[in-house]
Coordinates of C-alpha atoms and ligand atoms in Angstrom, one line a residue:
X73 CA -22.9 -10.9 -1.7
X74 CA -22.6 -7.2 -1.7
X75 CA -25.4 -4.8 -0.1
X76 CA -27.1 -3.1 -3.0
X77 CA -31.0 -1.4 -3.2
X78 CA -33.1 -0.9 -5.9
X79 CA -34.2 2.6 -6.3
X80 CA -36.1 4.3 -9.8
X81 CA -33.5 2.5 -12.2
X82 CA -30.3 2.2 -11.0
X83 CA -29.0 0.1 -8.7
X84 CA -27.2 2.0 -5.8
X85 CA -24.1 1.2 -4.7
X86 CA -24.0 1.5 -1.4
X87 CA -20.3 2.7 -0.4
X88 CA -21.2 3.0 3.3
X89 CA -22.1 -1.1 3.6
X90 CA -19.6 -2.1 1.3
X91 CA -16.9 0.4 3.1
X92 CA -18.1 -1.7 6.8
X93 CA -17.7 -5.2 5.5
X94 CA -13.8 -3.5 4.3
X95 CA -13.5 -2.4 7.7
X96 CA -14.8 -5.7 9.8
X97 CA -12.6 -7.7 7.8
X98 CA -9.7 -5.8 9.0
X99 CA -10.3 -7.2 12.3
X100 CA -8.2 -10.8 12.0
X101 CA -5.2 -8.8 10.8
X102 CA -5.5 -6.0 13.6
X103 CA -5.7 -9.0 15.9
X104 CA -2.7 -10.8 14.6
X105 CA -0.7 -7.8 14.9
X106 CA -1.9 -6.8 18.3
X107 CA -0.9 -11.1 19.0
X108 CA 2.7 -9.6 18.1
X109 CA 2.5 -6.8 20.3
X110 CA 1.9 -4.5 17.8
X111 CA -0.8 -1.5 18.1
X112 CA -1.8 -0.1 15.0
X113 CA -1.6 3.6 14.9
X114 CA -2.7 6.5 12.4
X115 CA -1.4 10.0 12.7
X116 CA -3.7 12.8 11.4
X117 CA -2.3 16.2 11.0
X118 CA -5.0 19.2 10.2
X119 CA -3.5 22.9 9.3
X120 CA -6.5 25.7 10.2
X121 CA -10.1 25.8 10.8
X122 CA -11.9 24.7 7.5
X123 CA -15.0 23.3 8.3
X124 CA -15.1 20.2 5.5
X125 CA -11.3 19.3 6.8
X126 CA -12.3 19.1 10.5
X127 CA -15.7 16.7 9.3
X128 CA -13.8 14.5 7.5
X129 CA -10.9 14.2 9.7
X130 CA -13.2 13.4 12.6
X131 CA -15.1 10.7 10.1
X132 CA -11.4 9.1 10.3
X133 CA -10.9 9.1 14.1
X134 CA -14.3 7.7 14.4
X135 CA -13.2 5.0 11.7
X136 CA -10.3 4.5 13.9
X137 CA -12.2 3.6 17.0
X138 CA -14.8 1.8 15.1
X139 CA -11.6 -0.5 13.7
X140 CA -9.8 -0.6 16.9
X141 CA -6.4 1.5 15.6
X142 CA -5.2 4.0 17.6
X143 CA -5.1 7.4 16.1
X144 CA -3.6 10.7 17.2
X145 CA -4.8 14.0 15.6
X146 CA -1.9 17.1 15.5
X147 CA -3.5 20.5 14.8
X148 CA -1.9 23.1 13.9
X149 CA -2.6 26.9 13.4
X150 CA -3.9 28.2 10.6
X151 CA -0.4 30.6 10.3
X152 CA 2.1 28.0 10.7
X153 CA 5.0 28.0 8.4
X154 CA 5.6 25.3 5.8
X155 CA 9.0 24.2 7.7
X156 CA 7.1 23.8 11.2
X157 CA 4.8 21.1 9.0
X158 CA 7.1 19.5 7.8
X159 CA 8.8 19.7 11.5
X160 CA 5.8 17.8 12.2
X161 CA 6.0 15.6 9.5
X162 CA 9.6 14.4 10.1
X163 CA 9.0 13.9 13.9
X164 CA 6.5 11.3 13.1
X165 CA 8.1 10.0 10.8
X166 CA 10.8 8.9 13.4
X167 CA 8.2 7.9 15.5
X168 CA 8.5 4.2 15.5
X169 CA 4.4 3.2 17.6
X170 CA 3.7 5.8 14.1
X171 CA 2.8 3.6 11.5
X172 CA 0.5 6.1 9.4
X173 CA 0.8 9.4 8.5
X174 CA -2.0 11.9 7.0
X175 CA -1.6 15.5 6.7
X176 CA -5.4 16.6 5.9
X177 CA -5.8 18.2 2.3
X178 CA -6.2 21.1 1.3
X179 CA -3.4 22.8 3.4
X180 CA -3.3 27.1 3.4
X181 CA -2.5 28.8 0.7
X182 CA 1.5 29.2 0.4
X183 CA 2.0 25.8 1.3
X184 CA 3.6 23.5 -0.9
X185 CA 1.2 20.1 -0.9
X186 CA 3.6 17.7 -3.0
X187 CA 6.7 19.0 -0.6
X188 CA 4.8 18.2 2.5
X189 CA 3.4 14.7 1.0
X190 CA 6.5 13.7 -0.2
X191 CA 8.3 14.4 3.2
X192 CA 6.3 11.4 4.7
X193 CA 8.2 8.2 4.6
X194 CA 6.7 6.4 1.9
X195 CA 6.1 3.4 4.3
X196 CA 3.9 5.5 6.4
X197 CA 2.6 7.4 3.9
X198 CA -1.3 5.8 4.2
X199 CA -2.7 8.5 1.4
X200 CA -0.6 7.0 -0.9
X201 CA 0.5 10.5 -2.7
X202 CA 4.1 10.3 -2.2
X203 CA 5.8 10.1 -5.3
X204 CA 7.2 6.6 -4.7
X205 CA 3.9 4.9 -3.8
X206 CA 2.3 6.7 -7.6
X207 CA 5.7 5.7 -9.0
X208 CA 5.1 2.1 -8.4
X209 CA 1.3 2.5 -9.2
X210 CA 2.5 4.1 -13.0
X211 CA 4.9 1.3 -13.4
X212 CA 2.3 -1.6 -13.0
X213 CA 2.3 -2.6 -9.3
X214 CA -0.9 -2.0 -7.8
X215 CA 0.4 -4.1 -4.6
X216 CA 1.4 -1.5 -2.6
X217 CA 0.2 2.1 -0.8
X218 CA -2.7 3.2 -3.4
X219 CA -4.4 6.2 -3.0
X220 CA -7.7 6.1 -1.0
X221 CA -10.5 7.4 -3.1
X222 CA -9.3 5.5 -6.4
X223 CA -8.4 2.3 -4.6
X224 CA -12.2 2.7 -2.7
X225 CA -13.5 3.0 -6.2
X226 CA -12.0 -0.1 -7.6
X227 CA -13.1 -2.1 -4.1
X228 CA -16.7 -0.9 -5.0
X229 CA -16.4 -2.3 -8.9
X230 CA -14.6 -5.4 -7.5
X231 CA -17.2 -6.4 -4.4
X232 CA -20.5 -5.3 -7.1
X233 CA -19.2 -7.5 -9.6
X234 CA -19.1 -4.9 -12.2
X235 CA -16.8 -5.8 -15.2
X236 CA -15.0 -3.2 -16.9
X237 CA -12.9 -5.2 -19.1
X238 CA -12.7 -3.5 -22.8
X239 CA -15.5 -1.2 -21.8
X240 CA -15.3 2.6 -22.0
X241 CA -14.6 4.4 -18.9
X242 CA -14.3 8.2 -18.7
X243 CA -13.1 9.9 -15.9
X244 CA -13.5 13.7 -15.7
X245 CA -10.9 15.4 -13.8
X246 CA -7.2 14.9 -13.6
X247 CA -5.8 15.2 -10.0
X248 CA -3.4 14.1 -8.5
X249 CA -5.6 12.6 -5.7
X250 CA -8.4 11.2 -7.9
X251 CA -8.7 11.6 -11.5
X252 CA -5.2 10.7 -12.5
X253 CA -4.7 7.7 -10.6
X254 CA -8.0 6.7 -11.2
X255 CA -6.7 6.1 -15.3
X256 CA -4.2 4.4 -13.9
X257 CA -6.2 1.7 -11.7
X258 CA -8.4 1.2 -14.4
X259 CA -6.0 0.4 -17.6
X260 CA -4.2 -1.5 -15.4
X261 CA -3.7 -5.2 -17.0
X262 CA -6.1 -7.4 -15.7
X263 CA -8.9 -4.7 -15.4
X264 CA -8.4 -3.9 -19.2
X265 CA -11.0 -0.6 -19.2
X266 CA -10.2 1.8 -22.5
X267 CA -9.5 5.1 -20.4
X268 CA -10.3 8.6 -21.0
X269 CA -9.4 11.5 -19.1
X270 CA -11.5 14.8 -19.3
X271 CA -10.7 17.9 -17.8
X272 CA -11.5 21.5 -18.0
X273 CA -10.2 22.0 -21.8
X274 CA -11.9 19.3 -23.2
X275 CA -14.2 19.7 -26.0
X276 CA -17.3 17.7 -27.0
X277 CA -18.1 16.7 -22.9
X278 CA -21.5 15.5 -23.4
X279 CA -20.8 13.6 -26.2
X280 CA -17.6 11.6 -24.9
X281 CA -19.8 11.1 -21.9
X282 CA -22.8 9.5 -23.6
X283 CA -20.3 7.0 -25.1
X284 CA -18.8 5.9 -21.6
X285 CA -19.7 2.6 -20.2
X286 CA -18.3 3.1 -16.8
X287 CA -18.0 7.4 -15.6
X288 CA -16.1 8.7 -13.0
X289 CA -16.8 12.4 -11.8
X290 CA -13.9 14.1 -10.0
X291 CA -14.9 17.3 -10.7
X292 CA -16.0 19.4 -7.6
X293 CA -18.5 21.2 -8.5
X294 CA -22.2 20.6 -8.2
X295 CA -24.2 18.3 -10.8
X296 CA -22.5 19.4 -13.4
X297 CA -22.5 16.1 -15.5
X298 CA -26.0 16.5 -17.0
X299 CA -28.4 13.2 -16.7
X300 CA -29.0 13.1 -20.6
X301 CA -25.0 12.9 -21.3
X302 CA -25.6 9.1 -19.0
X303 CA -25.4 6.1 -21.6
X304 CA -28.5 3.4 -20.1
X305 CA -27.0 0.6 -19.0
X306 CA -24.0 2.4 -17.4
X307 CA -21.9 2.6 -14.3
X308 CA -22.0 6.3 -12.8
X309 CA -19.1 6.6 -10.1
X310 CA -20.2 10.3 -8.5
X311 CA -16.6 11.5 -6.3
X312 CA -17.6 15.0 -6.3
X313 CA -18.4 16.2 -2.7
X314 CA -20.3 19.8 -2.8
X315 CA -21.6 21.6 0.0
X316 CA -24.8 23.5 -1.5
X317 CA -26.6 26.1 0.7
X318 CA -30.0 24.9 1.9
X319 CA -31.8 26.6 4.8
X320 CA -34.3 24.3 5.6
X321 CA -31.4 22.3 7.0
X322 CA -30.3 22.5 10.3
X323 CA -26.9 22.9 9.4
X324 CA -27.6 25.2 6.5
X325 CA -26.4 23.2 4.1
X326 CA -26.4 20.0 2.1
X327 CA -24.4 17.6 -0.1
X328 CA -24.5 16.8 -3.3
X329 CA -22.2 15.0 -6.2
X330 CA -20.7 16.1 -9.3
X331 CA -23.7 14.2 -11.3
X332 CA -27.3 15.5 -11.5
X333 CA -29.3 13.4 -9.8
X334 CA -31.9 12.4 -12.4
X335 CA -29.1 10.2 -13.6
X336 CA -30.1 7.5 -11.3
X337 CA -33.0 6.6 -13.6
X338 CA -30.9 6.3 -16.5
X339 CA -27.4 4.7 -15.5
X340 CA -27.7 0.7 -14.3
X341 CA -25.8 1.2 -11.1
X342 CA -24.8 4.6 -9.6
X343 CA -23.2 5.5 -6.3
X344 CA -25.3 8.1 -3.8
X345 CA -23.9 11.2 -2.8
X346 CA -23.4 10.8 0.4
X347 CA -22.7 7.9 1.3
X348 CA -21.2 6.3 -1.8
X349 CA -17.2 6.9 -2.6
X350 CA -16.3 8.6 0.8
X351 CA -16.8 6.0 2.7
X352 CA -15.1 3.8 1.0
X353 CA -11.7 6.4 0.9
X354 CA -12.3 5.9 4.4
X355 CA -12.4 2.1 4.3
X356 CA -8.8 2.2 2.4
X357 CA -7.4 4.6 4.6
X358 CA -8.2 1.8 7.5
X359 CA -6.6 -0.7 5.3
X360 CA -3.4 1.3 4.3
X361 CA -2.5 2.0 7.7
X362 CA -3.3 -1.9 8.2
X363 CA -1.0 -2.5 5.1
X364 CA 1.3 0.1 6.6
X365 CA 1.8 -1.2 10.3
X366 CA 2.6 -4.9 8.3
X367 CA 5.3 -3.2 6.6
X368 CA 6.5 -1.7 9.4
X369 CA 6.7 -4.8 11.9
X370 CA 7.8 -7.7 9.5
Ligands
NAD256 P1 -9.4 19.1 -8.1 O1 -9.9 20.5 -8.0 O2 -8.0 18.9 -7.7 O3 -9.6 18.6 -9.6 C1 -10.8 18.9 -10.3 C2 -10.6 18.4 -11.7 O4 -11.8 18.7 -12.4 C3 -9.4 19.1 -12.5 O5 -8.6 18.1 -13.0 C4 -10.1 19.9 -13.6 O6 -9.4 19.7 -14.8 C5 -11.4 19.2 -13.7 N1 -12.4 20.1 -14.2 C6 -12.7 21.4 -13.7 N2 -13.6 22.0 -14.4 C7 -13.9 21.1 -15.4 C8 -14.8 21.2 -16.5 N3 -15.6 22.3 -16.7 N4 -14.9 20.1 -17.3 C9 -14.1 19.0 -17.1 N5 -13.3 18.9 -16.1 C10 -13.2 19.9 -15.3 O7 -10.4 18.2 -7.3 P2 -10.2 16.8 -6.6 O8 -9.4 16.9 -5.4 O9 -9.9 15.8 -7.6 O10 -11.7 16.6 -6.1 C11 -12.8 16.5 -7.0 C12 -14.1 16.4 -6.3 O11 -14.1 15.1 -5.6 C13 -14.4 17.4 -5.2 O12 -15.8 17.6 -5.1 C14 -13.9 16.8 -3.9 O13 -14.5 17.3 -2.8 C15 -14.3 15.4 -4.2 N6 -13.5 14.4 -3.5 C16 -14.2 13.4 -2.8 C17 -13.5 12.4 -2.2 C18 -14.3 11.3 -1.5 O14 -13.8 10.6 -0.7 N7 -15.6 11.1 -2.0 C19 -12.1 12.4 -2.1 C20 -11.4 13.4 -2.8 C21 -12.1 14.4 -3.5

């Protein structure tokens, strides 16, 4: 039985619970591995100072210890060039007590993200970007390295119990990361959704939307999928991570999704912002690099 509340409405689909029980049940396959004298172990590269990078990179290390995998964190300047990254990149990819390999997003300008991602060895490649790891994922295998915030989606569908099958999902956003996979996972065969992709040319937004059975927002940028576009009786996925500025925080600002938040009294189950999708993308990263170090040591 998942963990769920009851709040106004819609039931909320708590990605922090569900994203533990992913994590504690890691623990007979970290043991068997450790059995074989195996010590799982996730690299973590981080290029510069941005603020967001270095929170979630931390809420990875702290996954780490809470999971019992060893991590190590490389950070580099801000200034470093492309080819001392992927310097970096290759080093650890010879590394054989490496068996996962992150390099945080969003790197600096000038920097060429799909070069860098697709130096990883796909084996170790835990983000599951590479072009292999999608290439399977686009040619019907879901088995292997799936990227983390889709894959934590379809875990949080999967352990609620919510059915997708010939139901209308929309998913606004295409990226590489999120949205685009995301259409994949879903009109996969077996989960059977009818898939739309939205993005910043579509037309008629709010009136797709209020069509959609199942919506997920992978937009990035603050409530900007309005509570009366929300069909009752749906499933609102909310990806969208903003930092708004509030100064009655002590930090001086706060989070808040890509869906307004009056939505929760219309949609039948809805994931919070926080606390909904990212800790699942950190649940999947602990599993990939599980996944990963099986790979590695068969
Ligand atoms: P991105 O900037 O790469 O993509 C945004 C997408 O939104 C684009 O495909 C664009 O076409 C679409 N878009 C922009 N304006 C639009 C409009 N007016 N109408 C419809 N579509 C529009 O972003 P991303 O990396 O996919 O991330 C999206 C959001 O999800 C961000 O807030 C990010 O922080 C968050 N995110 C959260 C997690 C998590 O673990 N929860 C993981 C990754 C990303």
């Amino acid at each position: 039985m998942v963990p769920f509340e009851s709040i106004m409405s819609a039931t909320v689909l708590d990605g922090k619970k569900i994203g533990r029980l992913i994590e504690e049940e890691l623990h007979n396959r970290i043991i068997s591995l450790q059995s074989k004298g195996v010590s799982p172990h996730l690299a973590v590269v981080i290029v510069g100072d941005d603020p967001a990078s270095h929170v979630y990179v931390r809420n990875k290390e702290m996954a780490c210890e809470r999971c019992g995998i060893q991590s190590t964190r490389i950070d580099l300047e801000e200034g470093i060039s492309e080819q001392e990254i992927l310097d970096t990149v290759h080093r650890l990819n010879s590394d054989d007590s490496v068996h996962g390999i992150l390099v945080q997003s969003p790197l600096p300008d000038g920097i060429n993200e799909s070069l860098v991602t697709d130096a990883i060895s796909p084996e170790k490649d835990v983000d599951g970007f590479h072009k292999m790891n999608l290439g399977r994922l686009v040619q019907g295998d879901a088995s292997g390295l799936l990227p983390c915030t889709p894959a934590g989606v379809m875990k949080i569908l999967e352990l609620s119990n919510i059915d997708v099958s010939g139901k209308n999902a929309l998913i606004i956003g295409r990226s590489r990361i999120v949205g685009m996979p995301m259409s994949i996972l879903l009109a996969q065969r077996g989960i059977d959704a009818t898939v739309t992709i939205a993005h910043s040319r579509t037309e008629n937004l709010s009136e797709i939307c209020r069509r959609a059975d199942l919506v997920v927002a992978a937009i990035g940028r603050p409530e900007f999928v309005k509570s009366d576009w929300i069909k009752p009786g749906s499933t609102v996925i909310d990806v969208g991570i903003n930092r708004i500025i509030d100064s009655s925080r002590k930090s001086g600002y706060r989070l808040v999704g890509d869906v307004e938040s009056g939505a929760s009294d219309i949609a039948e189950n809805i994931t919070p912002v926080p606390g909904g999708v990212g800790p699942m993308t950190i649940a999947m990263l602990m599993s990939n690099t599980i996944m990963a170090t099986e790979i590695q040591s068969q």
